[in-house]
CSV table of C-alpha atoms in Angstrom, one decimal:
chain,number,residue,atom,x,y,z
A,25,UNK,CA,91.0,279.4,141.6
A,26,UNK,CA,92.9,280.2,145.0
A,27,UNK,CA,96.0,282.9,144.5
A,28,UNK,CA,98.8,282.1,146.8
A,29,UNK,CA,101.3,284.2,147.4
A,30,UNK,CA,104.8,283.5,148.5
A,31,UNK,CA,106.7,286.1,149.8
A,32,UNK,CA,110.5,286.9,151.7
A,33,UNK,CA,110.2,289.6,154.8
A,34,UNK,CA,113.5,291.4,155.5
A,35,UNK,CA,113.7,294.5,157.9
A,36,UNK,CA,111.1,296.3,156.8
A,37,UNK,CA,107.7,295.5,156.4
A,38,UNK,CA,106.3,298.5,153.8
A,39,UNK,CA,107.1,296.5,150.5
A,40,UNK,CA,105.5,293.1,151.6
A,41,UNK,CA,102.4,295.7,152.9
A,42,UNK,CA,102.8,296.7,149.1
A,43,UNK,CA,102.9,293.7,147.4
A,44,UNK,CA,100.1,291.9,149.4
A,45,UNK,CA,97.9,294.9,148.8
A,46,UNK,CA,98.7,295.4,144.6
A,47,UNK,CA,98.6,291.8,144.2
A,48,UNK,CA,95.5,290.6,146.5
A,49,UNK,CA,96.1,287.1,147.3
A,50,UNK,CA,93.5,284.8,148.8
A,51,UNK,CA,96.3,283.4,150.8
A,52,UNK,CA,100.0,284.1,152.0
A,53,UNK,CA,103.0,282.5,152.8
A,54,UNK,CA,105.6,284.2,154.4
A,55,UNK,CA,109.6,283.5,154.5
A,56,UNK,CA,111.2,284.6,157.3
A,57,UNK,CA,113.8,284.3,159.2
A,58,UNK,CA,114.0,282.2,162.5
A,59,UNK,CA,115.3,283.5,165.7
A,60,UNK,CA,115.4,286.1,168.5
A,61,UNK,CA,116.1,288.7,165.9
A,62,UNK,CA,114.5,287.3,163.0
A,63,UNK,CA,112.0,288.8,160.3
A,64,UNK,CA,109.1,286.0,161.4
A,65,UNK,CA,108.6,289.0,164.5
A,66,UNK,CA,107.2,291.1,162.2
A,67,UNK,CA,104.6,288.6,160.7
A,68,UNK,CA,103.8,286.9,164.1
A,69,UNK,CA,104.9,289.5,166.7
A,70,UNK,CA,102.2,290.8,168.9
A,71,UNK,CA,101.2,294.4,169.4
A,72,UNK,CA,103.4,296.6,167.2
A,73,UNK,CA,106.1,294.7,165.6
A,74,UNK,CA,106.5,296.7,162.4
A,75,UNK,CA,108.4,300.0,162.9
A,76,UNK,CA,108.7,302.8,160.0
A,77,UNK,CA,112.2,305.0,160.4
A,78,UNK,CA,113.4,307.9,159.1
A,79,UNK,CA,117.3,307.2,159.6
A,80,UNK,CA,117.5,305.8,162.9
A,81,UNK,CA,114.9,307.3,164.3
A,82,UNK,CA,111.3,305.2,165.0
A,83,UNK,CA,108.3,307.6,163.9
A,84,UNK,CA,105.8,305.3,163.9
A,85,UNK,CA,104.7,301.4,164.8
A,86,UNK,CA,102.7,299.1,163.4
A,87,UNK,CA,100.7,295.8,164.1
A,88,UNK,CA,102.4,292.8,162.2
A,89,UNK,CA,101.7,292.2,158.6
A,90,UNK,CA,98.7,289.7,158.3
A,91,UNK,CA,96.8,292.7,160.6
A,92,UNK,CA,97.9,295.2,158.6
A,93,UNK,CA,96.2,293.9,155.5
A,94,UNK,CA,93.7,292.6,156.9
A,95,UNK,CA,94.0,288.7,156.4
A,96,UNK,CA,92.2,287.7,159.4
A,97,UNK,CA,91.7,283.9,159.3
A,98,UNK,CA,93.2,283.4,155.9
A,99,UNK,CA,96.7,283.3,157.7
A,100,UNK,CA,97.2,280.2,159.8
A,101,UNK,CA,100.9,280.3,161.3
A,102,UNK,CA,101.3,276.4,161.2
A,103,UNK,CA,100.5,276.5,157.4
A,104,UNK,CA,101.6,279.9,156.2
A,105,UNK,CA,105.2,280.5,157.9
A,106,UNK,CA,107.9,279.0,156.4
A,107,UNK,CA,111.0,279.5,159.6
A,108,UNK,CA,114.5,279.9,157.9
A,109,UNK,CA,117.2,279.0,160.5
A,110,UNK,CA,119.8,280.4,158.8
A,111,UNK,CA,119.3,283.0,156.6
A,112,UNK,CA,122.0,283.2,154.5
A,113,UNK,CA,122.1,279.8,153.5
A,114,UNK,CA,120.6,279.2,150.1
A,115,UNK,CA,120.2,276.1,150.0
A,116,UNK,CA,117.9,275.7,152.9
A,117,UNK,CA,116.0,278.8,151.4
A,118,UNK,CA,115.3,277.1,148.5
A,119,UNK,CA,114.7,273.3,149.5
A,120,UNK,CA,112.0,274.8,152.1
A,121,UNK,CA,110.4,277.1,149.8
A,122,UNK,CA,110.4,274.7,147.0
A,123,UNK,CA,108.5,271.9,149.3
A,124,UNK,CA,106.3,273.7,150.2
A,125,UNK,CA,105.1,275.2,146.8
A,126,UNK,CA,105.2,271.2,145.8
A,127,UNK,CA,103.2,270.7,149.0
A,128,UNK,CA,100.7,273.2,147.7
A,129,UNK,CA,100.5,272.0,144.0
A,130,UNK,CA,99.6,268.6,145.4
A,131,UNK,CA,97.3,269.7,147.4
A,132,UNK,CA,95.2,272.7,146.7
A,133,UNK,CA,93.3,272.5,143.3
A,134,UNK,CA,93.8,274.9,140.4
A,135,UNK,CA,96.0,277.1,142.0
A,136,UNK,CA,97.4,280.2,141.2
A,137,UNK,CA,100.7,280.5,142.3
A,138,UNK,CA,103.0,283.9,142.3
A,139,UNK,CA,105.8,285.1,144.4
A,140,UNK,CA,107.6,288.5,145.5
A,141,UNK,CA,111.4,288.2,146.2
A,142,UNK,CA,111.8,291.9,147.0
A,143,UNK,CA,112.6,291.4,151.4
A,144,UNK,CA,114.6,289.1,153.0
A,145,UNK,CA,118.8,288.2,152.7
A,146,UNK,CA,119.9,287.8,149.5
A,147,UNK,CA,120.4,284.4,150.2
A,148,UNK,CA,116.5,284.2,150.9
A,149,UNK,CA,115.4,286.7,147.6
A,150,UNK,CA,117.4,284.1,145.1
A,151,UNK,CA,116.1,280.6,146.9
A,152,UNK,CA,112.8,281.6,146.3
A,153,UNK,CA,113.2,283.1,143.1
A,154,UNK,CA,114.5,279.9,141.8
A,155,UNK,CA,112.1,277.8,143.7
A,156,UNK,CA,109.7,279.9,141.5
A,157,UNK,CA,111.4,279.6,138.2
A,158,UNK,CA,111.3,275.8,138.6
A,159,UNK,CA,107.9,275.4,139.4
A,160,UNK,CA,106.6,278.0,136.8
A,161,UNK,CA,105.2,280.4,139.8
A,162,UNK,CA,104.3,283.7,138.6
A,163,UNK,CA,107.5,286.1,139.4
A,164,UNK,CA,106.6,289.4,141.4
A,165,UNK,CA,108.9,292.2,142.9
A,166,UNK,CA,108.5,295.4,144.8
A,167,UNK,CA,110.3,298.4,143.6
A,168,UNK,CA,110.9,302.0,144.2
A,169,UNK,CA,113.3,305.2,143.6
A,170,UNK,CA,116.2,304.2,146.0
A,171,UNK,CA,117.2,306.8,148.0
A,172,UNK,CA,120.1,304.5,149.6
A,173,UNK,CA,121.2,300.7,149.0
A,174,UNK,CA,119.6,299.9,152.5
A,175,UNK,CA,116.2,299.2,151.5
A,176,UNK,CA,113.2,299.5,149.5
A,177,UNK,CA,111.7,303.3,150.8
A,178,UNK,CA,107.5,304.2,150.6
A,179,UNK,CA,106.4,305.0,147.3
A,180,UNK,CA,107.0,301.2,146.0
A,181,UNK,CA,105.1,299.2,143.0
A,182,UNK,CA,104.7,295.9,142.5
A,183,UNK,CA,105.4,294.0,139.1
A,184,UNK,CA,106.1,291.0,137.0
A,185,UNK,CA,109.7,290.2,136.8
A,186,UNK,CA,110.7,289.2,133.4
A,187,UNK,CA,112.1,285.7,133.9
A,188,UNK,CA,110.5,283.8,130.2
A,189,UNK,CA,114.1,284.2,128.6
A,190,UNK,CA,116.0,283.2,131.8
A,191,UNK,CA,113.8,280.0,132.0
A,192,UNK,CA,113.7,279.7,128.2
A,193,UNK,CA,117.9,279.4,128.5
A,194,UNK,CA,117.9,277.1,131.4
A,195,UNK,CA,115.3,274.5,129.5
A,196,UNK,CA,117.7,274.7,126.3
A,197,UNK,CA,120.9,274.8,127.8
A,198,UNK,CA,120.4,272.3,130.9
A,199,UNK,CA,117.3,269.9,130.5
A,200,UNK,CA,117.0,270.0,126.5
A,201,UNK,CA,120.5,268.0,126.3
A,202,UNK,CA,119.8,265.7,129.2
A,203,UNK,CA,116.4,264.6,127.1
A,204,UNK,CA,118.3,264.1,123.6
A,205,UNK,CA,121.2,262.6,125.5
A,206,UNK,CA,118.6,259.8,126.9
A,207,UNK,CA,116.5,260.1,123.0
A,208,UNK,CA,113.7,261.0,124.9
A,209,UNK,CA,111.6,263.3,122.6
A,210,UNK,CA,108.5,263.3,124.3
A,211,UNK,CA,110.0,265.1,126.9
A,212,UNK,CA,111.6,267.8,125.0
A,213,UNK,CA,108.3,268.2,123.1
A,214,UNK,CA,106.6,268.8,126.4
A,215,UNK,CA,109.5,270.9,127.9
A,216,UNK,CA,109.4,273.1,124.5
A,217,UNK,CA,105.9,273.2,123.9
A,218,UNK,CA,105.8,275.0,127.8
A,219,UNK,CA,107.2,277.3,126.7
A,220,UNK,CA,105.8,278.2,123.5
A,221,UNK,CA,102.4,278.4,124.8
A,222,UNK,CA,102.9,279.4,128.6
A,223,UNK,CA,105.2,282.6,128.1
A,224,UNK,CA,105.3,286.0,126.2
A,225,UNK,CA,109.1,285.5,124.6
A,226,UNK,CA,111.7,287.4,122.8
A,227,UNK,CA,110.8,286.7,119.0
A,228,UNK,CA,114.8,285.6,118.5
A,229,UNK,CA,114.3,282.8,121.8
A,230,UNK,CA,111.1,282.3,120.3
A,231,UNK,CA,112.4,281.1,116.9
A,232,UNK,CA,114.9,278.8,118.6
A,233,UNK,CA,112.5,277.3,120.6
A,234,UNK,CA,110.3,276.6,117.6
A,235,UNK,CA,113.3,275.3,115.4
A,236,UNK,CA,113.9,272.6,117.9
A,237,UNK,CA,110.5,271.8,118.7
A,238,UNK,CA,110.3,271.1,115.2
A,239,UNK,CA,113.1,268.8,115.2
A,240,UNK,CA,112.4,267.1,118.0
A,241,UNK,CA,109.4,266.4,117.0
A,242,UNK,CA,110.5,265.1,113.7
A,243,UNK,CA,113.1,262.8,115.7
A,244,UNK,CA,109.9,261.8,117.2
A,245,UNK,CA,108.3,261.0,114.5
A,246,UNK,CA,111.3,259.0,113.1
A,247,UNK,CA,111.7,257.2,116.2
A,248,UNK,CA,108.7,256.0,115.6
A,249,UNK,CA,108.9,255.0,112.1
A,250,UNK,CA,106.5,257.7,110.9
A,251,UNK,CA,109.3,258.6,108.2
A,252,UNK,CA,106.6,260.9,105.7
A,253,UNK,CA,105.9,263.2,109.0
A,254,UNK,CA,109.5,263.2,110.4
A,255,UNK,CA,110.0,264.5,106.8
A,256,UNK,CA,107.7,266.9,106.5
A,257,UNK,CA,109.2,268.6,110.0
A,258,UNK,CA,113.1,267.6,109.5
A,259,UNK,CA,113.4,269.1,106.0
A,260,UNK,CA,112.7,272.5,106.3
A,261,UNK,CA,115.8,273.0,109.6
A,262,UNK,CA,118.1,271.3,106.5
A,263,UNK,CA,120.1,274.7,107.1
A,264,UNK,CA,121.9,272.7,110.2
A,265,UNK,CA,124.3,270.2,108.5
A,266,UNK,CA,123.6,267.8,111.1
A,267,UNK,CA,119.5,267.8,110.3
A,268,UNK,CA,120.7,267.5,107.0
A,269,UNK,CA,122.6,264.3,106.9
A,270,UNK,CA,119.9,263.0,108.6
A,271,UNK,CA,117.2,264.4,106.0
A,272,UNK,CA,119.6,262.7,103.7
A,273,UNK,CA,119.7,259.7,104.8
A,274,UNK,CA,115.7,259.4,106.0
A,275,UNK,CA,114.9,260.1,102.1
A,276,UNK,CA,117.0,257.1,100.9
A,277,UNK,CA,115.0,255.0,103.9
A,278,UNK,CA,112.0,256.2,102.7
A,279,UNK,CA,112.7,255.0,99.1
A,280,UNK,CA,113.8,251.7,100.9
A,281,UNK,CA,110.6,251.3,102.5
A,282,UNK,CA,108.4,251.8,99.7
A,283,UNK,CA,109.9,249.1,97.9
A,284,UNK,CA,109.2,246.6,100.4
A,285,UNK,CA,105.6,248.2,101.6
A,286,UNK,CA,103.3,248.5,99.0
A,287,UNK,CA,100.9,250.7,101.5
A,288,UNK,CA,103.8,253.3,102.0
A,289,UNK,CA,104.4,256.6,99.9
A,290,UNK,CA,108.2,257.0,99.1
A,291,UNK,CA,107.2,259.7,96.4
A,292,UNK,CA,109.8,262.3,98.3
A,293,UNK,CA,112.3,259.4,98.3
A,294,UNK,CA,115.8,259.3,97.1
A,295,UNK,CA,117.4,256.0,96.0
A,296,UNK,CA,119.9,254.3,97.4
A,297,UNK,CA,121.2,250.9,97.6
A,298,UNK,CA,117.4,249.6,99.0
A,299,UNK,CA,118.7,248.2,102.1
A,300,UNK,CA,118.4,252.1,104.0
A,301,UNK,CA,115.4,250.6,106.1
A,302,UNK,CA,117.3,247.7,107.4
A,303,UNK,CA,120.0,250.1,108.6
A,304,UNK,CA,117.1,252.3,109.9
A,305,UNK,CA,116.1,249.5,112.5
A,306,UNK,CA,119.7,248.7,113.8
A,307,UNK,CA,120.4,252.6,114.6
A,308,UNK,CA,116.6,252.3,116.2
A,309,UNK,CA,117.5,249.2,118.1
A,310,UNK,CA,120.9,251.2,119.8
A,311,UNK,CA,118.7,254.2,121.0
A,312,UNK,CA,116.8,251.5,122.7
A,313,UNK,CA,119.4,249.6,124.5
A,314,UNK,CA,120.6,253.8,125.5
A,315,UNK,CA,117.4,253.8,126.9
A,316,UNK,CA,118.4,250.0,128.4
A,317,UNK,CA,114.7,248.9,126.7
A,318,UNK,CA,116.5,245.8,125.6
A,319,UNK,CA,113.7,243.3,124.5
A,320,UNK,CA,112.6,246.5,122.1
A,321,UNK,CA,116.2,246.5,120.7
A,322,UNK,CA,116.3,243.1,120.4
A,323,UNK,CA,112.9,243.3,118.3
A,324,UNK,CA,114.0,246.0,116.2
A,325,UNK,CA,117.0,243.8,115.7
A,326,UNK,CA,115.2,240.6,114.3
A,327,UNK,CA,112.8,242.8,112.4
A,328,UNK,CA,116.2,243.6,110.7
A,329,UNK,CA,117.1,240.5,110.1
A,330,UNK,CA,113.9,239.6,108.5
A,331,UNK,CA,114.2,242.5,106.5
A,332,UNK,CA,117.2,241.9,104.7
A,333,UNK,CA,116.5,238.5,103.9
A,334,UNK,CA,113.0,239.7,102.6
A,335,UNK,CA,114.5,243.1,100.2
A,336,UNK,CA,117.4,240.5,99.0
A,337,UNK,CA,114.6,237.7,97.7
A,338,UNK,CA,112.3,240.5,96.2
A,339,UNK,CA,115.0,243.0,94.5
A,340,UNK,CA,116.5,240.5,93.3
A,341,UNK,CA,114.0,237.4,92.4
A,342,UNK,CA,110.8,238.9,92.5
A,343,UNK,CA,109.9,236.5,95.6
A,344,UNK,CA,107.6,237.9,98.4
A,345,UNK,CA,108.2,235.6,101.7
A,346,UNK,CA,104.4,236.4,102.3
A,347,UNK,CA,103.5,235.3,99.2
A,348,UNK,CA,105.7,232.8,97.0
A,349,UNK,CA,105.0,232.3,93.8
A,350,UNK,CA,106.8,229.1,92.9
A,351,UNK,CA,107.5,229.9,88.8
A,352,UNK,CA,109.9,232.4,90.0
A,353,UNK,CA,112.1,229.8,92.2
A,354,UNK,CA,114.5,227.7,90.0
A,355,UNK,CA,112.7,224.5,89.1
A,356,UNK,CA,114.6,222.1,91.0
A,357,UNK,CA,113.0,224.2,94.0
A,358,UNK,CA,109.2,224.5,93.0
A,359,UNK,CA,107.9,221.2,94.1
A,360,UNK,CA,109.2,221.5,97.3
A,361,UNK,CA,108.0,225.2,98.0
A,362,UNK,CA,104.7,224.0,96.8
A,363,UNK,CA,104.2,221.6,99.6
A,364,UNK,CA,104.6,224.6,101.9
A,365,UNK,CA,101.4,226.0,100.5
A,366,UNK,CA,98.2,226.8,103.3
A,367,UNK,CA,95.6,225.0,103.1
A,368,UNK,CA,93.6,227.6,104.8
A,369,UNK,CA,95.2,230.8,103.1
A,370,UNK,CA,96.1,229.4,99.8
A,371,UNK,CA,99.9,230.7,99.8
A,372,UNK,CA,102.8,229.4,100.5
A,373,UNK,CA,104.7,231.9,103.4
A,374,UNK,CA,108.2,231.3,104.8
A,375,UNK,CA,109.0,232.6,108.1
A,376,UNK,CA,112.7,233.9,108.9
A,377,UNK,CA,114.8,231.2,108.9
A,378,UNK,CA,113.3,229.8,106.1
A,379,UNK,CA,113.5,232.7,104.1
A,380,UNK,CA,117.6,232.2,104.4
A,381,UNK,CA,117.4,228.8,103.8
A,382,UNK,CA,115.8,229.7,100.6
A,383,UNK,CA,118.6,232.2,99.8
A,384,UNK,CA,121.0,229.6,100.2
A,385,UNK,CA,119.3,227.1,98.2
A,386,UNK,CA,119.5,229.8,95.3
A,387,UNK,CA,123.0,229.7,92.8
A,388,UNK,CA,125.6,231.6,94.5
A,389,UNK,CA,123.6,234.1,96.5
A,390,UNK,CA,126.0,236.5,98.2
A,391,UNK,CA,124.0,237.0,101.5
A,392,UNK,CA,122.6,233.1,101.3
A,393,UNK,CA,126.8,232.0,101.3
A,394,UNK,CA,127.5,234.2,104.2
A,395,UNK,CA,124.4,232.9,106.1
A,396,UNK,CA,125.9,229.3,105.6
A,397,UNK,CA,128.7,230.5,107.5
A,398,UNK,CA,127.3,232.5,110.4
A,399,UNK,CA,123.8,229.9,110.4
A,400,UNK,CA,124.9,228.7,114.3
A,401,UNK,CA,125.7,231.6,115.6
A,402,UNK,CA,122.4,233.2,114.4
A,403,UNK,CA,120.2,230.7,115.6
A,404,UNK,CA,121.4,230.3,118.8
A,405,UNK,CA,121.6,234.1,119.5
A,406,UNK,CA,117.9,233.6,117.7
A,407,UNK,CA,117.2,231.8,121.1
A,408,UNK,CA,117.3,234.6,123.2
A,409,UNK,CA,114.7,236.3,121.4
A,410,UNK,CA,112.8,233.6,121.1
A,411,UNK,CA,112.9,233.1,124.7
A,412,UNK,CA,111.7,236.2,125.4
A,413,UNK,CA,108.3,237.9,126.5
A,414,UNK,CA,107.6,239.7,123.5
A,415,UNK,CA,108.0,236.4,121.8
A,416,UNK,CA,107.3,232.9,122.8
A,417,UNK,CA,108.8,233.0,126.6
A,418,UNK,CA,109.3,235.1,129.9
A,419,UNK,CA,112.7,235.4,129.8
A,420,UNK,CA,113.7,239.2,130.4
A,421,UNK,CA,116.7,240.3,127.7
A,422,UNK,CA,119.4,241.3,129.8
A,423,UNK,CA,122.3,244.2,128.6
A,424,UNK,CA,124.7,241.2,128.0
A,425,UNK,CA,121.7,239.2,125.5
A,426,UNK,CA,121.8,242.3,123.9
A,427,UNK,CA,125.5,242.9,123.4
A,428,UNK,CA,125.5,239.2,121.8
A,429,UNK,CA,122.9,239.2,119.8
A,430,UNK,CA,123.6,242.6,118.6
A,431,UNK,CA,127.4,241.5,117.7
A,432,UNK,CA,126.2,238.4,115.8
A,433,UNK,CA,123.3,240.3,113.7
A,434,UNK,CA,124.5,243.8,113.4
A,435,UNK,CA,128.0,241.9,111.7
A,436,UNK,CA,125.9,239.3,109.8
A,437,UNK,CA,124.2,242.3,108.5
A,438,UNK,CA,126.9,244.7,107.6
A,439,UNK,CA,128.9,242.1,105.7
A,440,UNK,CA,125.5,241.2,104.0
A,441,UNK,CA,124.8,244.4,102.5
A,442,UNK,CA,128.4,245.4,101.8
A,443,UNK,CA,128.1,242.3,99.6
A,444,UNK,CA,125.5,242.8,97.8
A,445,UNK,CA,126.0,246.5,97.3
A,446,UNK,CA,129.7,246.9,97.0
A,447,UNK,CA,129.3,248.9,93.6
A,448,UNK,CA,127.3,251.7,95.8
A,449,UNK,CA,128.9,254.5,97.6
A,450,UNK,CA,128.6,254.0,101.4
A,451,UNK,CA,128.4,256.4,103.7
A,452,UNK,CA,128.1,256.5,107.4
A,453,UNK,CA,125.4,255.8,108.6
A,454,UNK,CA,124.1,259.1,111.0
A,455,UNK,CA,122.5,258.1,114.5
A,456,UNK,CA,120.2,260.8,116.1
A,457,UNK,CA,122.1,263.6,117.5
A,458,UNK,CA,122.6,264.0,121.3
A,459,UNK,CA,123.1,267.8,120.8
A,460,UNK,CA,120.9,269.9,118.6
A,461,UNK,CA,123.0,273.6,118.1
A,462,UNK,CA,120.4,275.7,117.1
């Protein structure tokens, strides 16, 4: 495992002597700047480039730095001189100091990677300080007992720079809200986790990062319908009224659930009005079409559909779509079910569309009367998914499919459950949060 060392060279070459020699690096790269005048004299400059003063006065000279430590043929100029043009430009600093650590991490295999920001302008110290804070580079710099604000005198150590909180912050308060803006958990997970297991934090940043990797990783969890473990993580951070409207709400989809899935536990479940999981698929089809995944919001949207139509004919008539049986359908309706019975499977199973015909057939269903009315407008906005990939066709769902078929069965669905459920308290309904204020 190669150490690399980057490192800024100012006006005086003792600190970088310093750091090279406390830190003993297999290889360094040196910032410097370009120029008649520039710092690169003192790593490239023949004979004795390096000068030591006392005031103004020279009292001794000294070969360049690379002799000086003895690097021999582990320095190669073309590799292992990074030129700054001008100096006090920071952004230059950084961008060339940052491609070439990128440069490096593609390139050189299990690298250890540090850097000392002690010489150099200022300009030079903070572009590769951040350069190093971004790509997780081991932080170094050289220090001493000033004896003026010129420079860094003999007598200097070399140490770690304490920069875990200051990249701790920057995750939470810059790239954390970009990743639940976009309802990409995995990424925060990963972000957080980093950090958890990669630096020695302040117990109070520590316990912030753990309460929102928690969260997150219940969102996770929720996003992908793993409602027991998103649960198990979300309860406990109930504290933050926002975690707990959504605890509230996930137990009342959990109940939901295990009404309709016999394989599900909904022990921890509160009830509700039983339709909680059909709501649970429409908030999971808008993060997707956030995401602009629009054939998975489209899905989650049928599956919704289905849903309802399948909770309505079991809570209320005992009727399984997978699974008729035909003594609970009024008798006028039992021979003709009965011809839809599989030869191969023995039951009789209805498919979406059938499933509302059925609720229409029955007396004065709420949901089957407003069906009748909407029935053209679903099935043709049934067309796009049908025409789909992830269904029968190879039609890509656009952002405008989406818009109309969410209008038509996000409506149809709304004024569905509002009729069936009217007696019920309703309450709105809480999409993930974008902002998690910990």
């Amino acid at each position: 495992m190669p150490k690399i060392l980057f490192i800024t060279v100012g006006g005086s070459h003792q600190p970088i002597v310093t750091a090279i020699r406390e830190l003993q690096p297999d290889r360094v790269v040196f910032l410097c700047s370009d120029g008649a005048k520039g710092s690169k004299s003192q790593v490239i400059g023949s004979g004795t480039p390096c000068e030591v003063r006392r005031g103004t006065e020279v009292i001794e000279k000294l070969p360049n730095i690379p002799t000086q430590v003895g690097l021999g043929d582990k320095f190669q100029q073309d590799r292992d001189l990074i030129l700054i043009e001008e100096p006090d430009d920071l952004s230059e600093c950084y961008l060339k100091a940052s491609l070439c650590i990128q440069n490096i991490q593609e390139n050189v295999q299990d690298a250890q990677m540090m850097a000392d920001y002690t010489g150099g302008t200022k300009s030079m110290s903070v572009g590769l300080a951040m350069a190093s804070v971004d790509y997780q580079l081991k932080l170094y710099v050289t220090t001493a007992v000033r004896t003026n604000i010129i420079k860094v005198e003999r007598g200097e150590l070399t140490g770690q720079a304490s920069v875990a909180p200051v990249v701790a912050q920057r995750t939470i308060e810059q790239f954390l809200p970009i990743f639940l803006q976009q309802y990409n958990y995995p990424a925060a997970i990963a972000q957080l986790r980093r950090l958890l297991s990669s630096m020695a934090l302040p117990s109070e940043i520590r316990r912030q990062i753990q309460t929102l990797y928690a969260c997150c990783s219940g969102l996770d969890a929720w996003d992908r319908f793993e409602h027991r473990d998103a649960l198990e993580l979300l309860e406990p951070q109930m504290r933050n009224p926002v975690i707990r409207n959504l605890v509230l709400f996930l137990k009342k989809v959990i109940n939901s659930r295990g009404q309709i899935d016999e394989k599900f536990d909904f022990s921890n479940g509160t009830e509700g009005h039983g339709y909680e999981i059909v709501q649970d698929l429409i908030l999971n089809a808008e993060r997707r079409a956030e995401q602009q995944r629009y054939d998975d919001a489209v899905g989650r949207l049928y599956r919704a559909l289905e849903l309802l139509a399948q909770i309505r004919l079991l809570k209320t008539y005992g009727i399984k779509t997978g699974d008729i049986d035909t003594a609970k359908l009024p008798e006028n309706l039992r021979d003709k079910y009965e011809k839809k019975r599989s030869n191969i499977k023995g039951k009789i199973q209805i498919p979406l569309r059938s499933s509302y015909d059925l609720l229409t057939e029955l007396p004065e269903d709420p949901i089957g009367k407003i069906y009748q009315e909407n029935a053209n407008r679903i099935i043709n906005a049934l067309e796009v998914r049908n025409n789909s990939l992830f269904a029968h066709g190879f039609e890509p769902i656009t952002s405008s499919d989406y818009e109309n078929v969410s209008e038509v069965f996000v409506n149809f669905i709304k004024s569905s459950i509002n009729s069936v459920v009217s007696n019920k308290p309703q309450i709105q309904l809480p999409q993930f949060p974008t902002d998690l204020e910990i």
